[in-house]
């Protein structure tokens, strides 16, 4: 029986390294990002469930950071029209996640939210490789859900 060729062994090695190493590295990156958001906002990193990490910030807002192809930060509210602090806190967290100014993000979130309320459907605003979206439901327990993240490269 012939031993496997060196290129075949190297290919198998890199496949194992890339599959085995990418999960923990991404998890570490996501944990680090959650810690950065919590630290910048005076909050605390909460429970991790799969690719999602809860972050609690002062004022009672709970952010959810989900790390898949690109990280996404979102916040839910029981109010159809959340407070200004909801939008400001989500925009600040999004600034850390996507690297755009909180002011630009907050304007996009406000537009997406207003459109969702007016048109009674989920609204997306896309610009410069990132998107903001909001969903509103005047009868559900989660009345507003807004999220911001980078658009994954194709």
Coordinates of N, CA, C and O in Angstrom, one line a residue:
X1 N 0.8 -1.2 0.0 CA 0.0 0.0 0.0 C 0.9 1.2 0.0 O 1.8 1.4 0.8
X2 N 0.6 2.2 -0.9 CA 1.4 3.4 -1.0 C 0.9 4.4 0.1 O -0.2 4.6 0.3
X3 N 1.9 5.1 0.7 CA 1.5 6.2 1.6 C 0.9 7.4 0.9 O 1.2 7.6 -0.3
X4 N 0.0 8.1 1.5 CA -0.6 9.3 0.9 C 0.5 10.3 0.5 O 1.5 10.4 1.1
X5 N 0.2 11.0 -0.6 CA 1.1 12.1 -1.0 C 1.2 13.2 -0.1 O 0.2 13.5 0.7
X6 N 2.3 14.0 -0.1 CA 2.4 15.1 0.8 C 1.3 16.2 0.5 O 0.7 16.7 1.5
X7 N 1.0 16.5 -0.7 CA -0.1 17.5 -0.9 C -1.4 17.0 -0.4 O -2.2 17.8 0.2
X8 N -1.7 15.7 -0.5 CA -2.9 15.2 0.1 C -2.9 15.3 1.6 O -3.9 15.8 2.2
X9 N -1.8 15.0 2.2 CA -1.7 15.2 3.7 C -1.9 16.6 4.1 O -2.6 16.9 5.1
X10 N -1.2 17.5 3.4 CA -1.3 18.9 3.7 C -2.8 19.4 3.5 O -3.3 20.2 4.3
X11 N -3.4 19.0 2.5 CA -4.8 19.4 2.3 C -5.7 18.9 3.4 O -6.6 19.7 3.9
X12 N -5.5 17.7 3.8 CA -6.3 17.1 4.9 C -6.0 17.9 6.2 O -6.9 18.2 7.0
X13 N -4.7 18.2 6.4 CA -4.4 19.0 7.6 C -5.0 20.3 7.7 O -5.6 20.7 8.7
X14 N -5.0 21.1 6.6 CA -5.6 22.4 6.5 C -7.1 22.3 6.7 O -7.7 23.2 7.2
X15 N -7.7 21.3 6.1 CA -9.2 21.1 6.3 C -9.5 21.0 7.7 O -10.4 21.6 8.2
X16 N -8.8 20.1 8.4 CA -9.0 19.9 9.9 C -8.8 21.2 10.7 O -9.6 21.5 11.5
X17 N -7.7 21.9 10.4 CA -7.4 23.1 11.1 C -8.4 24.1 10.8 O -8.9 24.8 11.7
X18 N -8.9 24.3 9.6 CA -9.8 25.4 9.3 C -11.2 25.0 9.8 O -11.9 25.9 10.3
X19 N -11.6 23.8 9.8 CA -12.9 23.4 10.4 C -12.9 23.5 11.9 O -13.8 24.0 12.6
X20 N -11.8 22.9 12.5 CA -11.7 22.9 13.9 C -11.4 24.2 14.6 O -11.9 24.5 15.6
X21 N -10.7 25.0 13.9 CA -10.2 26.3 14.5 C -11.2 27.4 14.3 O -11.1 28.4 15.0
X22 N -12.0 27.4 13.3 CA -12.9 28.5 13.0 C -14.0 28.7 14.1 O -14.3 29.8 14.4
X23 N -14.5 27.7 14.6 CA -15.6 27.8 15.6 C -15.2 28.5 16.8 O -15.7 29.5 17.2
X24 N -14.1 28.0 17.5 CA -13.7 28.7 18.8 C -13.2 30.1 18.5 O -13.4 30.9 19.3
X25 N -12.5 30.3 17.4 CA -12.0 31.6 17.1 C -13.1 32.6 16.9 O -13.1 33.7 17.5
X26 N -14.2 32.2 16.2 CA -15.3 33.1 16.0 C -16.0 33.3 17.4 O -16.5 34.4 17.7
X27 N -16.1 32.2 18.2 CA -16.7 32.4 19.5 C -15.9 33.4 20.3 O -16.5 34.2 21.0
X28 N -14.6 33.3 20.3 CA -13.8 34.2 21.1 C -14.0 35.6 20.6 O -14.0 36.5 21.3
X29 N -14.0 35.8 19.2 CA -14.2 37.1 18.6 C -15.6 37.7 19.1 O -15.7 38.9 19.4
X30 N -16.6 36.9 19.1 CA -17.9 37.3 19.5 C -18.0 37.7 20.9 O -18.5 38.7 21.3
X31 N -17.3 36.8 21.8 CA -17.3 37.1 23.2 C -16.5 38.4 23.4 O -16.9 39.3 24.3
X32 N -15.4 38.7 22.7 CA -14.7 39.9 22.8 C -15.5 41.1 22.4 O -15.5 42.2 23.0
X33 N -16.2 41.0 21.3 CA -17.1 42.0 20.8 C -18.2 42.4 21.8 O -18.5 43.5 22.1
X34 N -18.8 41.3 22.4 CA -19.8 41.5 23.4 C -19.2 42.3 24.6 O -19.9 43.2 25.2
X35 N -18.0 41.9 25.0 CA -17.4 42.5 26.2 C -17.1 44.0 25.8 O -17.2 44.9 26.7
X36 N -16.7 44.3 24.6 CA -16.4 45.6 24.2 C -17.7 46.5 24.2 O -17.6 47.6 24.7
X37 N -18.8 46.0 23.7 CA -20.0 46.7 23.8 C -20.5 47.0 25.2 O -20.8 48.1 25.6
X38 N -20.4 45.9 26.0 CA -20.9 46.1 27.4 C -20.0 47.1 28.1 O -20.5 47.9 28.9
X39 N -18.7 47.0 27.9 CA -17.8 48.0 28.6 C -18.0 49.4 28.1 O -18.0 50.3 29.0
X40 N -18.2 49.6 26.9 CA -18.4 51.0 26.3 C -19.8 51.6 26.8 O -19.9 52.8 26.9
X41 N -20.7 50.7 27.1 CA -22.1 51.2 27.5 C -22.3 51.0 29.0 O -23.4 51.3 29.5
X42 N -21.3 50.6 29.8 CA -21.5 50.4 31.2 C -22.5 49.2 31.5 O -23.1 49.2 32.6
X43 N -22.5 48.3 30.7 CA -23.4 47.1 30.8 C -22.7 45.9 31.3 O -21.5 45.9 31.6
X44 N -23.4 44.7 31.1 CA -22.8 43.4 31.5 C -23.2 42.4 30.5 O -24.3 42.4 29.9
X45 N -22.2 41.6 30.2 CA -22.4 40.5 29.3 C -23.2 39.4 30.0 O -22.9 39.0 31.1
X46 N -24.3 38.9 29.4 CA -25.1 37.9 30.0 C -24.9 36.6 29.4 O -23.8 36.2 29.0
X47 N -25.9 35.8 29.2 CA -25.9 34.4 28.8 C -25.6 34.3 27.3 O -26.1 35.1 26.5
X48 N -24.9 33.3 27.0 CA -24.7 32.9 25.6 C -25.5 31.7 25.2 O -25.5 30.7 26.0
X49 N -26.2 31.8 24.1 CA -27.0 30.7 23.6 C -26.6 30.5 22.1 O -27.0 31.3 21.3
X50 N -25.8 29.5 21.8 CA -25.4 29.3 20.4 C -24.6 30.5 20.0 O -23.7 30.9 20.7
X51 N -25.0 31.0 18.8 CA -24.2 32.2 18.3 C -24.6 33.5 18.9 O -24.1 34.6 18.5
X52 N -25.6 33.5 19.9 CA -26.1 34.8 20.4 C -25.7 35.0 21.9 O -25.6 34.1 22.7
X53 N -25.4 36.3 22.2 CA -25.0 36.7 23.5 C -25.9 37.8 24.0 O -26.0 38.8 23.2
X54 N -26.4 37.7 25.2 CA -27.2 38.8 25.7 C -26.3 39.8 26.4 O -25.3 39.5 27.0
X55 N -26.6 41.1 26.2 CA -25.9 42.2 26.8 C -26.9 43.1 27.5 O -27.8 43.6 26.8
X56 N -26.8 43.3 28.8 CA -27.7 44.2 29.5 C -27.0 45.5 29.7 O -25.8 45.6 30.2
X57 N -27.7 46.6 29.4 CA -27.1 48.0 29.5 C -28.0 48.8 30.5 O -29.2 48.4 30.7
X58 N -27.4 49.8 31.1 CA -28.2 50.6 32.0 C -29.5 51.1 31.4 O -29.5 51.4 30.2
X59 N -30.5 51.2 32.2 CA -31.8 51.6 31.7 C -32.7 50.5 31.3 O -33.8 50.6 30.9
X60 N -32.2 49.2 31.5 CA -33.0 48.1 31.3 C -33.0 47.5 29.9 O -33.7 46.5 29.7
X61 N -32.3 48.1 28.9 CA -32.3 47.5 27.6 C -31.5 46.3 27.5 O -30.4 46.2 28.1
X62 N -32.0 45.3 26.9 CA -31.2 44.0 26.6 C -30.9 44.0 25.1 O -31.8 44.0 24.3
X63 N -29.6 44.0 24.8 CA -29.2 43.8 23.4 C -28.9 42.3 23.2 O -28.5 41.6 24.1
X64 N -29.0 41.9 21.9 CA -28.7 40.6 21.6 C -27.6 40.7 20.4 O -27.9 41.3 19.4
X65 N -26.4 40.1 20.7 CA -25.4 40.1 19.7 C -25.3 38.7 19.1 O -25.1 37.8 19.8
X66 N -25.6 38.6 17.8 CA -25.5 37.3 17.1 C -24.4 37.3 16.1 O -24.3 38.2 15.3
X67 N -23.5 36.3 16.3 CA -22.3 36.2 15.4 C -22.4 35.0 14.5 O -22.4 33.9 15.0
X68 N -22.6 35.3 13.2 CA -22.6 34.3 12.2 C -21.6 34.7 11.2 O -20.5 35.0 11.5
X69 N -22.0 34.9 9.9 CA -21.1 35.4 8.9 C -20.6 36.8 9.2 O -19.4 37.1 9.1
X70 N -21.5 37.6 9.7 CA -21.2 38.9 10.2 C -22.0 39.2 11.4 O -23.1 38.7 11.5
X71 N -21.4 39.9 12.4 CA -22.2 40.1 13.7 C -23.4 41.0 13.4 O -23.3 41.9 12.6
X72 N -24.5 40.8 14.2 CA -25.7 41.6 14.1 C -26.1 41.9 15.6 O -26.0 41.0 16.4
X73 N -26.4 43.1 15.8 CA -26.9 43.5 17.1 C -28.4 43.9 17.0 O -28.7 44.6 16.0
X74 N -29.2 43.5 17.9 CA -30.6 43.8 17.9 C -31.1 44.1 19.3 O -30.5 43.7 20.3
X75 N -32.3 44.7 19.3 CA -32.9 45.0 20.6 C -34.4 44.9 20.4 O -34.9 45.4 19.4
X76 N -35.1 44.4 21.4 CA -36.6 44.3 21.3 C -37.2 45.2 22.3 O -36.5 45.6 23.3
X77 N -38.4 45.6 22.1 CA -39.1 46.5 23.0 C -40.5 46.1 23.1 O -41.1 45.7 22.1
X78 N -41.2 46.2 24.3 CA -42.6 45.9 24.4 C -43.4 47.1 24.0 O -44.6 47.1 24.0
X79 N -42.8 48.2 23.6 CA -43.5 49.4 23.1 C -43.5 49.5 21.6 O -42.5 49.3 21.0
X80 N -44.6 49.9 21.0 CA -44.6 50.1 19.5 C -43.7 51.3 19.1 O -43.1 51.3 18.0
X81 N -43.6 52.3 20.0 CA -42.6 53.4 19.7 C -41.7 53.5 21.0 O -42.1 54.1 22.0
X82 N -40.6 52.8 20.9 CA -39.7 52.8 22.1 C -39.1 54.2 22.3 O -39.2 55.1 21.5
X83 N -38.5 54.4 23.5 CA -37.9 55.6 23.9 C -36.7 56.0 23.1 O -36.2 55.2 22.4
X84 N -36.4 57.3 23.2 CA -35.2 57.7 22.5 C -33.9 57.0 22.9 O -33.0 56.7 22.1
X85 N -33.9 56.6 24.2 CA -32.8 55.8 24.8 C -32.6 54.5 24.1 O -31.5 54.0 23.8
X86 N -33.7 53.8 23.7 CA -33.7 52.6 23.0 C -32.9 52.7 21.7 O -32.0 52.0 21.4
X87 N -33.3 53.8 20.9 CA -32.6 54.0 19.6 C -31.2 54.4 19.8 O -30.3 54.0 19.0
X88 N -30.9 55.3 20.8 CA -29.5 55.7 21.0 C -28.6 54.6 21.5 O -27.5 54.5 21.0
X89 N -29.1 53.7 22.4 CA -28.3 52.6 22.8 C -28.1 51.6 21.7 O -26.9 51.1 21.6
X90 N -29.1 51.3 20.9 CA -28.9 50.4 19.8 C -27.9 50.9 18.8 O -27.0 50.2 18.3
X91 N -28.0 52.2 18.6 CA -27.1 52.9 17.6 C -25.6 52.9 18.1 O -24.7 52.6 17.3
X92 N -25.4 53.1 19.4 CA -24.1 53.0 20.0 C -23.5 51.6 19.9 O -22.3 51.4 19.5
X93 N -24.3 50.6 20.2 CA -23.8 49.2 20.1 C -23.5 48.9 18.6 O -22.5 48.3 18.3
X94 N -24.4 49.4 17.7 CA -24.2 49.1 16.3 C -22.9 49.8 15.8 O -22.2 49.3 14.9
X95 N -22.6 51.0 16.3 CA -21.4 51.7 15.9 C -20.1 50.8 16.2 O -19.2 50.7 15.4
X96 N -20.2 50.1 17.3 CA -19.1 49.2 17.7 C -19.0 48.0 16.8 O -18.0 47.5 16.4
X97 N -20.2 47.5 16.4 CA -20.3 46.3 15.6 C -19.9 46.5 14.2 O -19.2 45.8 13.6
X98 N -20.4 47.6 13.6 CA -20.2 47.8 12.1 C -19.2 48.9 11.8 O -18.8 49.1 10.6
X99 N -18.9 49.8 12.8 CA -17.9 50.8 12.5 C -18.4 52.1 11.9 O -17.6 52.9 11.4
X100 N -19.7 52.2 11.8 CA -20.3 53.5 11.3 C -20.7 54.3 12.5 O -20.9 53.8 13.6
X101 N -20.8 55.6 12.3 CA -21.1 56.5 13.4 C -22.5 56.2 13.9 O -23.4 55.9 13.2
X102 N -22.6 56.4 15.3 CA -23.9 56.2 15.9 C -25.0 57.1 15.4 O -26.1 56.7 15.2
X103 N -24.6 58.3 15.0 CA -25.6 59.2 14.4 C -26.1 58.7 13.1 O -27.4 58.8 12.9
X104 N -25.3 58.2 12.2 CA -25.8 57.7 10.9 C -26.6 56.4 11.2 O -27.7 56.3 10.5
X105 N -26.2 55.6 12.1 CA -27.0 54.4 12.4 C -28.3 54.7 13.0 O -29.3 54.2 12.6
X106 N -28.3 55.7 13.9 CA -29.6 56.1 14.6 C -30.6 56.6 13.6 O -31.8 56.4 13.7
X107 N -30.1 57.4 12.6 CA -31.0 58.0 11.6 C -31.6 56.8 10.8 O -32.8 56.9 10.4
X108 N -30.8 55.8 10.4 CA -31.3 54.7 9.6 C -32.3 53.9 10.4 O -33.3 53.5 9.9
X109 N -32.0 53.7 11.7 CA -32.9 52.9 12.5 C -34.3 53.7 12.7 O -35.3 53.1 12.6
X110 N -34.2 55.0 12.9 CA -35.4 55.8 13.0 C -36.2 55.7 11.7 O -37.5 55.6 11.8
X111 N -35.6 55.8 10.6 CA -36.3 55.7 9.3 C -36.9 54.3 9.1 O -38.1 54.2 8.7
X112 N -36.2 53.3 9.4 CA -36.7 51.9 9.3 C -37.9 51.7 10.2 O -38.9 51.1 9.9
X113 N -37.8 52.3 11.5 CA -38.9 52.1 12.4 C -40.1 52.9 12.0 O -41.2 52.3 12.0
X114 N -39.9 54.1 11.5 CA -41.1 54.9 11.1 C -41.8 54.2 9.9 O -43.0 54.2 9.8
X115 N -41.0 53.7 9.0 CA -41.5 53.0 7.8 C -42.3 51.7 8.2 O -43.4 51.4 7.7
X116 N -41.7 51.0 9.2 CA -42.4 49.7 9.7 C -43.7 50.1 10.3 O -44.7 49.3 10.1
X117 N -43.8 51.1 11.1 CA -45.0 51.5 11.7 C -46.1 51.9 10.7 O -47.2 51.5 10.7
X118 N -45.6 52.8 9.7 CA -46.5 53.3 8.7 C -47.0 52.2 7.8 O -48.2 52.2 7.5
X119 N -46.1 51.3 7.3 CA -46.5 50.4 6.3 C -46.9 49.0 6.9 O -47.2 48.1 6.2
X120 N -46.8 48.9 8.2 CA -47.1 47.6 8.9 C -46.4 46.4 8.4 O -47.0 45.3 8.1
X121 N -45.1 46.6 8.1 CA -44.3 45.5 7.6 C -42.8 45.7 8.0 O -42.5 46.8 8.4
X122 N -42.0 44.7 7.9 CA -40.6 44.8 8.3 C -40.0 45.8 7.3 O -40.3 45.7 6.1
X123 N -39.1 46.7 7.8 CA -38.5 47.7 6.9 C -37.0 47.6 7.0 O -36.4 47.4 8.1
X124 N -36.3 47.6 5.8 CA -34.8 47.5 5.7 C -34.3 48.8 5.1 O -34.9 49.4 4.2
X125 N -33.2 49.3 5.7 CA -32.4 50.4 5.1 C -31.0 49.8 4.9 O -30.4 49.4 5.9
X126 N -30.6 49.9 3.7 CA -29.2 49.4 3.4 C -28.4 50.5 2.8 O -28.8 51.3 2.0
X127 N -27.1 50.6 3.4 CA -26.2 51.6 2.9 C -24.8 51.2 3.2 O -24.5 50.6 4.3
X128 N -23.8 51.5 2.3 CA -22.4 51.3 2.6 C -22.0 50.0 3.2 O -21.2 49.9 4.0
X129 N -22.7 48.9 2.7 CA -22.3 47.6 3.2 C -22.9 47.2 4.5 O -22.5 46.1 5.1
X130 N -23.9 47.9 5.1 CA -24.5 47.5 6.3 C -26.0 47.8 6.2 O -26.5 48.5 5.2
X131 N -26.8 47.2 7.1 CA -28.2 47.4 7.0 C -28.8 47.6 8.4 O -28.3 47.1 9.4
X132 N -29.9 48.3 8.4 CA -30.7 48.5 9.7 C -32.1 48.0 9.3 O -32.6 48.3 8.2
X133 N -32.7 47.3 10.2 CA -34.1 46.8 10.0 C -34.9 47.0 11.2 O -34.4 46.9 12.3
X134 N -36.2 47.2 11.0 CA -37.1 47.2 12.2 C -38.4 46.5 11.8 O -38.9 46.5 10.6
X135 N -39.0 45.9 12.8 CA -40.3 45.2 12.7 C -41.1 45.7 13.8 O -40.7 45.8 14.9
X136 N -42.4 46.0 13.5 CA -43.3 46.4 14.6 C -44.6 45.5 14.5 O -45.0 45.1 13.4
X137 N -45.1 45.3 15.7 CA -46.4 44.5 15.8 C -47.1 45.1 17.0 O -46.7 45.0 18.1
X138 N -48.2 45.8 16.7 CA -48.9 46.5 17.7 C -49.7 45.6 18.6 O -50.2 46.1 19.7
X139 N -49.8 44.3 18.3 CA -50.6 43.4 19.2 C -49.8 42.4 19.9 O -50.3 41.7 20.8
X140 N -48.5 42.2 19.5 CA -47.7 41.2 20.1 C -47.0 41.6 21.4 O -47.0 42.8 21.8
X141 N -46.3 40.7 22.1 CA -45.6 41.0 23.3 C -44.3 41.8 23.0 O -43.9 42.6 23.7
X142 N -43.7 41.4 21.8 CA -42.6 42.2 21.3 C -43.2 43.2 20.3 O -43.5 42.7 19.2
X143 N -43.3 44.4 20.6 CA -43.9 45.4 19.7 C -42.9 46.0 18.7 O -43.3 46.4 17.6
X144 N -41.6 46.0 19.1 CA -40.6 46.5 18.2 C -39.4 45.7 18.3 O -39.0 45.3 19.4
X145 N -38.8 45.3 17.1 CA -37.5 44.6 17.1 C -36.7 45.3 15.9 O -37.1 45.2 14.8
X146 N -35.6 45.9 16.3 CA -34.7 46.5 15.4 C -33.3 45.9 15.4 O -32.9 45.5 16.5
X147 N -32.7 45.8 14.3 CA -31.4 45.2 14.2 C -30.5 45.9 13.3 O -31.0 46.6 12.3
X148 N -29.1 45.8 13.5 CA -28.2 46.4 12.6 C -27.0 45.5 12.4 O -26.6 44.8 13.4
X149 N -26.5 45.4 11.2 CA -25.3 44.5 11.0 C -24.8 44.8 9.6 O -25.4 45.4 8.7
X150 N -23.6 44.3 9.4 CA -22.9 44.3 8.1 C -23.6 43.3 7.2 O -24.0 42.3 7.6
X151 N -23.6 43.7 5.9 CA -24.2 42.7 4.9 C -23.0 41.8 4.6 O -22.0 42.2 4.2
X152 N -23.3 40.5 4.7 CA -22.2 39.5 4.4 C -21.7 39.6 3.0 O -22.6 39.8 2.1
X153 N -20.4 39.5 2.8 CA -19.9 39.5 1.4 C -20.4 38.3 0.6 O -20.6 37.2 1.2
X154 N -20.6 38.4 -0.7 CA -21.1 37.3 -1.4 C -19.9 36.4 -1.9 O -18.9 36.8 -2.1

